[in-house]
Structure formats: C-alpha cells, structure tokens
Short mmCIF file of C-alpha atoms in Angstrom, two decimals:
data_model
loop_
_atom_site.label_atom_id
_atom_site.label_comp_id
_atom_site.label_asym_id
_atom_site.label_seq_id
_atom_site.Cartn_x
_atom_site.Cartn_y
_atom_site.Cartn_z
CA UNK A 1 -55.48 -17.03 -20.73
CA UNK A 2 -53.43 -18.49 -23.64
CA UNK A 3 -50.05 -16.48 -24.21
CA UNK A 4 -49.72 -14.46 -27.20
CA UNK A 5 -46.18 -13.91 -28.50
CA UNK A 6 -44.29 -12.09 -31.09
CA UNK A 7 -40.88 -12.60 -33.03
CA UNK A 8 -37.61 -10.09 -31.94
CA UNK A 9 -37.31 -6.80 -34.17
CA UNK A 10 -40.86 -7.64 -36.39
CA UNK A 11 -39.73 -3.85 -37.39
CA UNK A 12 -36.68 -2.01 -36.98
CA UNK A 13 -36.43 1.41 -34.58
CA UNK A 14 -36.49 -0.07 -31.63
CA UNK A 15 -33.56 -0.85 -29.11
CA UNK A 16 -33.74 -4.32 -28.05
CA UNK A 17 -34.93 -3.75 -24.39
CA UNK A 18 -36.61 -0.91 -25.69
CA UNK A 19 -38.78 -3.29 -28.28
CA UNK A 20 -39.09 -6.02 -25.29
CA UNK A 21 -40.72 -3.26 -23.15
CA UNK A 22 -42.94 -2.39 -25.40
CA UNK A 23 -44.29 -5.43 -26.76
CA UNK A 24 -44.90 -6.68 -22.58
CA UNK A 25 -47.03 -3.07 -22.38
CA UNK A 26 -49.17 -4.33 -25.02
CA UNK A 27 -50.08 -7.90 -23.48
CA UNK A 28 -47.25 -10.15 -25.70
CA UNK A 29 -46.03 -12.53 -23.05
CA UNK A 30 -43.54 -14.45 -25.55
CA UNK A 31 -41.16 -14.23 -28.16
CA UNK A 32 -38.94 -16.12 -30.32
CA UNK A 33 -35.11 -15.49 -31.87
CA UNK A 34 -32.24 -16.36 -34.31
CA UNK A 35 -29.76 -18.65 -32.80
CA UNK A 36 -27.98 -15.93 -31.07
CA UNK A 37 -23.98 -16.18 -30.35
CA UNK A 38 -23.40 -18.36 -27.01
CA UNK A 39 -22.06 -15.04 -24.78
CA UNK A 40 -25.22 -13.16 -25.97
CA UNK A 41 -27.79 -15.82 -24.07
CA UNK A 42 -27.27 -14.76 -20.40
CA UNK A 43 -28.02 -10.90 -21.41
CA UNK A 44 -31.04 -12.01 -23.60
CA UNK A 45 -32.61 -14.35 -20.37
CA UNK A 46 -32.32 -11.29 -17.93
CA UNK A 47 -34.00 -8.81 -20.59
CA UNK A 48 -36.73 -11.25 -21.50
CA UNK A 49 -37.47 -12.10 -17.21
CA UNK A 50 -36.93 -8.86 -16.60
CA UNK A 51 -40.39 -7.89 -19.11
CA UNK A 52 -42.06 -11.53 -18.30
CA UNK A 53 -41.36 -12.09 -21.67
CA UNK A 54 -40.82 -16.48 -22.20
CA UNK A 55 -38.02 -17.23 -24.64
CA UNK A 56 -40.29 -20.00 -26.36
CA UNK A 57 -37.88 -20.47 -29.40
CA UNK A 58 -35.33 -19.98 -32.06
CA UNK A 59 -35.54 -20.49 -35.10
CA UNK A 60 -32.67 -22.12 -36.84
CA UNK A 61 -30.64 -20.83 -39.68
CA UNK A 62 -32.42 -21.53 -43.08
CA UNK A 63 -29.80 -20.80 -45.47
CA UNK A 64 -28.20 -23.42 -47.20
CA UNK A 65 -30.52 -26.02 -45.77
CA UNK A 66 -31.03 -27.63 -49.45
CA UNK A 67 -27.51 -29.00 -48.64
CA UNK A 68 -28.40 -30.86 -45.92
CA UNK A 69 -29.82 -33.37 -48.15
CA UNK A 70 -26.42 -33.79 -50.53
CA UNK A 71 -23.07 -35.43 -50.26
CA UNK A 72 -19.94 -32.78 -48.98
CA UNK A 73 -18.77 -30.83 -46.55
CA UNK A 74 -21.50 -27.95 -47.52
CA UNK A 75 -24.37 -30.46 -45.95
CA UNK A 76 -21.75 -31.59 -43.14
CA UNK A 77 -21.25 -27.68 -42.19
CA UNK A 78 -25.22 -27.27 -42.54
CA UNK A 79 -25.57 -30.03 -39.95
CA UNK A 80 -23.45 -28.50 -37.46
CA UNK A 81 -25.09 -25.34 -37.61
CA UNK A 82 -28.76 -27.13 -36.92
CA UNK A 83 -26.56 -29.02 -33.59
CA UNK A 84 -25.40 -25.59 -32.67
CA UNK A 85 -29.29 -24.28 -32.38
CA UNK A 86 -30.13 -27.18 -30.38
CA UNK A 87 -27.35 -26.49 -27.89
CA UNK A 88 -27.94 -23.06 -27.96
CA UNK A 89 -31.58 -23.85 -26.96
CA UNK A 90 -30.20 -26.11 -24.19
CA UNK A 91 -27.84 -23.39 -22.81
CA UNK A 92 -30.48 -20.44 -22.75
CA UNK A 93 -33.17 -23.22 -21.44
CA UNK A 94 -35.39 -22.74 -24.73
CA UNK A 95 -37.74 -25.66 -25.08
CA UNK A 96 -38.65 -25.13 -29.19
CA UNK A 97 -36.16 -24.82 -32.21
CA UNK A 98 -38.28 -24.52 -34.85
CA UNK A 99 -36.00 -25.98 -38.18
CA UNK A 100 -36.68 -25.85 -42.11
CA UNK A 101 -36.10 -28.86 -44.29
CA UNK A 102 -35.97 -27.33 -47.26
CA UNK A 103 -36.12 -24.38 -49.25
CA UNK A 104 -36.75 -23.17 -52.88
CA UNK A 105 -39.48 -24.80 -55.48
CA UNK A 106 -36.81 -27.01 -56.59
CA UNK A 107 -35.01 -28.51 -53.48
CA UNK A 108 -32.77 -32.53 -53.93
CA UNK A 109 -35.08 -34.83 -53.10
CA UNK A 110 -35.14 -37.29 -49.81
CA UNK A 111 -31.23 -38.63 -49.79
CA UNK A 112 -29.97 -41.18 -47.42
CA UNK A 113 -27.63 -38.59 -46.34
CA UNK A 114 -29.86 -36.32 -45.56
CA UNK A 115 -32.29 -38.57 -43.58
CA UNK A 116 -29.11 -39.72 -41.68
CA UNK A 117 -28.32 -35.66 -41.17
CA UNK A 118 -31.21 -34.91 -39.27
CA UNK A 119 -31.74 -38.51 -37.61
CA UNK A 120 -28.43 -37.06 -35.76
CA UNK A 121 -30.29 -33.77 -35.21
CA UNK A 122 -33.29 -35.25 -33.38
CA UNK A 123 -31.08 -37.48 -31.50
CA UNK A 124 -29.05 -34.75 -30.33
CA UNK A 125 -32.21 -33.06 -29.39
CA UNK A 126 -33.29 -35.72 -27.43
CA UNK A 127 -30.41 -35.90 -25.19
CA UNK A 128 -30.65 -32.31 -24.81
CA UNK A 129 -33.90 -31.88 -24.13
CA UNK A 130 -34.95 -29.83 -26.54
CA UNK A 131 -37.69 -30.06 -28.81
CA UNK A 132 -37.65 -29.99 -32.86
CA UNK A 133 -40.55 -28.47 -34.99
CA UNK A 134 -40.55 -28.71 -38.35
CA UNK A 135 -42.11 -26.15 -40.42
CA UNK A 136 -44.30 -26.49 -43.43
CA UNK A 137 -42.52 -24.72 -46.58
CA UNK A 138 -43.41 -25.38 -50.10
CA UNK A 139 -42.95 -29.62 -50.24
CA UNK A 140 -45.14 -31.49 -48.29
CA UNK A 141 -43.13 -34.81 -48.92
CA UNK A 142 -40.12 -34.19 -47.00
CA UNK A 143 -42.14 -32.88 -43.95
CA UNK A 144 -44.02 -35.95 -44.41
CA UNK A 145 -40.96 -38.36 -44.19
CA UNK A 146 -39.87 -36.86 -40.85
CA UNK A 147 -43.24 -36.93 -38.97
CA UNK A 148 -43.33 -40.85 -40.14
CA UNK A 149 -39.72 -41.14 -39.28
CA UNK A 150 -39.90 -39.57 -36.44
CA UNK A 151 -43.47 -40.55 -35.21
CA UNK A 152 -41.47 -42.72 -31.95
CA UNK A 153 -39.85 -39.35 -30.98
CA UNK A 154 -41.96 -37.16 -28.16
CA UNK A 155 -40.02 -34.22 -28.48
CA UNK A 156 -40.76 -33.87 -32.57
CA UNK A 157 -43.41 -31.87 -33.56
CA UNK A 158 -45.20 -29.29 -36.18
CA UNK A 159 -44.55 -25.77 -36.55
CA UNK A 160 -47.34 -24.44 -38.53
CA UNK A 161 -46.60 -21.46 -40.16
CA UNK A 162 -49.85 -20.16 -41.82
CA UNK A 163 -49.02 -17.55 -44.04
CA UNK A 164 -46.12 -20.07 -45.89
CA UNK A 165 -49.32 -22.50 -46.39
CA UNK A 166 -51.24 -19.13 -48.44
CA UNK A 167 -48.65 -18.47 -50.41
CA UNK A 168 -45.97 -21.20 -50.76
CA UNK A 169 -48.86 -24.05 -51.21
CA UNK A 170 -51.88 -22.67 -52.22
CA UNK A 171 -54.90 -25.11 -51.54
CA UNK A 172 -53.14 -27.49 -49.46
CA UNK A 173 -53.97 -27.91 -46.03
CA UNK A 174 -51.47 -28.83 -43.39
CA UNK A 175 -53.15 -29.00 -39.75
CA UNK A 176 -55.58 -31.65 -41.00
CA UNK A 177 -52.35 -33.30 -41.81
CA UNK A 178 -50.28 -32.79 -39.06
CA UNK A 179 -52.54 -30.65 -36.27
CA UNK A 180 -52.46 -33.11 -33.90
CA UNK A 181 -48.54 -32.93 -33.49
CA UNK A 182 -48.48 -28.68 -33.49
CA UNK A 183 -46.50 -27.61 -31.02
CA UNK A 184 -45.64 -23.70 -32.34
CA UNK A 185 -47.28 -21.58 -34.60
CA UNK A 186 -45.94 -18.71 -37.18
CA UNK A 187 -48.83 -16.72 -37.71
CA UNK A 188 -48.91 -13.82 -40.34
CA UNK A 189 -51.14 -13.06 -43.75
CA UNK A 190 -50.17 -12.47 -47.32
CA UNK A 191 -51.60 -11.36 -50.39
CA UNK A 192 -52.15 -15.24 -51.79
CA UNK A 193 -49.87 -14.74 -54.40
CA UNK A 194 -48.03 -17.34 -54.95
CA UNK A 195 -44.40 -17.43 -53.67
CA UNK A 196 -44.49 -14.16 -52.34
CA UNK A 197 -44.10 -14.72 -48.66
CA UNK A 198 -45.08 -11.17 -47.07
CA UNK A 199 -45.17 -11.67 -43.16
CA UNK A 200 -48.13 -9.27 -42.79
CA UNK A 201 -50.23 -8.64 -39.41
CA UNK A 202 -53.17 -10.83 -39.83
CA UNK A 203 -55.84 -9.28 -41.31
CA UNK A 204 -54.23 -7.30 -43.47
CA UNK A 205 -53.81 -9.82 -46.15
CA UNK A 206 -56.52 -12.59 -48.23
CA UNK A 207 -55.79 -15.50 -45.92
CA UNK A 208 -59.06 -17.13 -44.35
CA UNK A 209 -57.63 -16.35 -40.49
CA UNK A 210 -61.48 -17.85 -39.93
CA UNK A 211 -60.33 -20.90 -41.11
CA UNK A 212 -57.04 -20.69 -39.35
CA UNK A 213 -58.37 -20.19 -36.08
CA UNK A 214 -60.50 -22.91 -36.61
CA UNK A 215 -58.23 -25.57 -37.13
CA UNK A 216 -55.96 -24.29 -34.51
CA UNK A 217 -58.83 -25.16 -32.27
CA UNK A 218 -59.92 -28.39 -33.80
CA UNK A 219 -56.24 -29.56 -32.96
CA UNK A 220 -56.61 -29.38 -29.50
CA UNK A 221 -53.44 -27.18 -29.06
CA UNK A 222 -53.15 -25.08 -26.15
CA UNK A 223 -50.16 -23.28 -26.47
CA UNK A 224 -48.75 -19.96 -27.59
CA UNK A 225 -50.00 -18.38 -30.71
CA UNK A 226 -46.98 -16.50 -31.77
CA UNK A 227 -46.67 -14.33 -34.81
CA UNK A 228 -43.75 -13.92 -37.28
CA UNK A 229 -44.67 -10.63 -39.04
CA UNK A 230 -42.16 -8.94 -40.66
CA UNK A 231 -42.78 -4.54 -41.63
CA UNK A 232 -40.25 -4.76 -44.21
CA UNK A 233 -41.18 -7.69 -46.12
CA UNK A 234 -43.90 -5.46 -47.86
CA UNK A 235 -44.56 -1.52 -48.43
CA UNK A 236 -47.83 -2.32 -46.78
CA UNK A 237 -46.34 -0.55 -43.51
CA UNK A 238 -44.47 1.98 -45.20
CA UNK A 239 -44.30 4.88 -43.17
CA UNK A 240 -45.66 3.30 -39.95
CA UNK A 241 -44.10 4.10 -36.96
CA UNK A 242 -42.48 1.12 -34.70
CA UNK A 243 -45.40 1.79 -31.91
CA UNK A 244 -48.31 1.87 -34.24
CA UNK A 245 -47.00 -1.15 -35.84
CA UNK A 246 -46.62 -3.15 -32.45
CA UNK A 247 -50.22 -2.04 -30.90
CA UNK A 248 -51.56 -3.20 -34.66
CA UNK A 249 -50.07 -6.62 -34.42
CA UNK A 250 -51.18 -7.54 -30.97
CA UNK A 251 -54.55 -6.17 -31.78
CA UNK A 252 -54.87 -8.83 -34.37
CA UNK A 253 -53.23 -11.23 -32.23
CA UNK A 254 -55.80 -10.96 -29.32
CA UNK A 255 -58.35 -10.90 -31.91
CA UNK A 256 -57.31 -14.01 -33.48
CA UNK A 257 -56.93 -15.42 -30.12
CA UNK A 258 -61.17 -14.61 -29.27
CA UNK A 259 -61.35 -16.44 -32.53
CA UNK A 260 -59.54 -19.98 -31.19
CA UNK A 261 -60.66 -19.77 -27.81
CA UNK A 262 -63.89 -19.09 -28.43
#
C-alpha cells in the first residue's frame, strides 16, 4: 500500500519522539523536516527507525530566496545555505530536498546569476546523490525555466504542493504541466482566498481534493502522498488537542489516498 506521510510538529504539544510515536500509531509511515543542524541527524535517524518512520525529505530554507536571483553576497550566502540542505540530505541519507525559487508576488525576474546559482545547486546534488524538487509558488515562469533547464538532469523533479496552487495561483493548473516529473507532494486545503496560504487538513477547506487526487493518478506517480498541514496557520483548529488533530489529518490522508488509488 502507498505510504502516507506527514511533516514534523504539524501542531505544537508534542515532544518530538512523543509526536513520531504517535503519528506511526495512526498508519503515517513518513515524514519530512527543516534542514536540521549536522550533530542533530544521527538522533533524528534512530527516532524515525526506531517508529518505521522514512525520513523522505527536507525542505530547504525559504527565506531570502528572492536573493538568489541578484548580484551580492546576500544571493552568495542564500546559495550556500541551499548546498548545506543538499549535504545535509547526503549525511542523514535523505533522498528529496524539496527547494523554493522564489517567493512574494513581486520576486527579480530570471538573472544570469541566479540561473548560474542553482545550476551549482543541481550539480552539487548530483554528485551527492540527492534529489532536487522544485515547488510550485506563485510564478509559473521561473519553475518553468528550471524543468527546461534542467530537463537532462534525472535527479530534478516536481514538488507539487496543492494547497499553494488554490491559493497562490488560482485557476492555474500545475500537474498537467509538470505531473509527469512529480516526485513529492505537499498536500493541504485552504479557503481559496487568494494569498492566504492556510495549511489546512484536506477537506476542511474549498479546494477540489477530487480533482487533486485525480491528477495525482493520471501522473502515474507512485510514491508518498505526504501532507504539510500546519494547526497554527489558521484558528480553524483552535482549541484542538494535538491527538485529535493527528487522527483528523491521517483520516483525510487515507481518504485521499482511496481517492488516488482507486
């Protein structure tokens, strides 16, 4: 049966190996994280094999990735700090980091620089063995440039995060775009609103998880579907307790999952 999987600390309460435990109880069999700090990765392995949890991926660090694509030590720094996830991957034997290329309504545009930048990152990558998803945000053209400038790389691939398509680009569309090079999801539901990016369980919010499910299958994708819900990115859970919360999202999950599979 295909894995399910959920993101570290979706809601705060819970003790790491505490929240770990829990979330193998309710049938989760993978997870992703932050780039964590080198010394951390041997305690997080043990505590993920100890639950038969799979450390599928982390996600790397978002903020300040509009400098990526500008002249200066800011986009230099920013660089390093994508290498860094990629090592960290390699060290804690994490096939996926799942990486941003923008952020904001109004990111730079496509700059030499920054197509050299992450050139560097996927080559990196590649030696390490590590794979690179990019995930849809709110510009379609700059995740469009790297799956044409990267279409000769195996280990480059999609990250489709659902609820960022409801709310960040309403109407568009990405898996008929890019489906056929998904592998990793980020599954959650909104409200629709646009630019108000609420991590909910799916279900909960206006998104056509019909639809979703759909193209999921349509790709031919067989791996996890993980979910990146977040309890405090809304009042929608306010006053829910960590284990109601859990059982909640991996009810949805395993519902959504009938829904692929079939």
């Amino acid at each position: 049966m295909r894995r399910i999987g959920i993101q570290m600390h979706a809601i705060p309460g819970l003790e790491p190996e505490a929240y770990v435990k829990k979330i193998s109880e309710l049938g989760f069999t993978a997870t992703f994280t932050g780039v964590p700090p080198i010394d951390r990765i041997p305690w997080l392995k043990e505590m993920f094999g100890k639950y038969g949890i799979l450390w599928e991926s982390m996600h790397a660090p978002f903020d300040g990735i509009n400098n990526i694509w500008l002249e200066g030590e800011a986009g230099d720094t920013m660089l390093q700090r994508l290498l860094n996830g990629v090592d960290a991957c390699a060290a804690a034997e994490v096939p996926i980091l799942v990486v941003h290329l923008s952020s904001g309504l109004k990111p730079p545009s496509i700059t030499d620089v920054g197509r050299a930048r992450f050139a560097a990152l996927v080559a990196h990558a590649g030696e390490k063995g590590v794979q690179i998803a990019f995930e849809n945000q709110r510009k379609l053209a700059n995740i469009a440039w790297a799956f044409e400038a990267f279409e000769d790389a195996p280990h480059v691939g999609f990250c489709y995060d659902a609820g960022h398509e409801g709310c960040f680009t309403p109407g568009r569309q990405y898996m008929p775009l890019f489906g056929k090079k998904l592998i990793f999801t980020h599954l959650h539901d909104n409200s629709g609103e646009f630019d108000h990016d609420e991590h909910l369980i799916p279900f909960d919010g206006k998104l056509d998880m019909a639809r979703v499910a759909r193209q999921i299958r349509e790709s031919g994708y067989e791996g996890t579907l993980m979910l990146e819900v977040i309890a405090k990115n809304s009042n929608h859970y306010e006053g829910v307790d960590c284990d109601t919360y859990l059982e909640k999202a991996a009810a949805a999950i395993k519902r959504l999952r009938d829904m692929v599979d079939g």
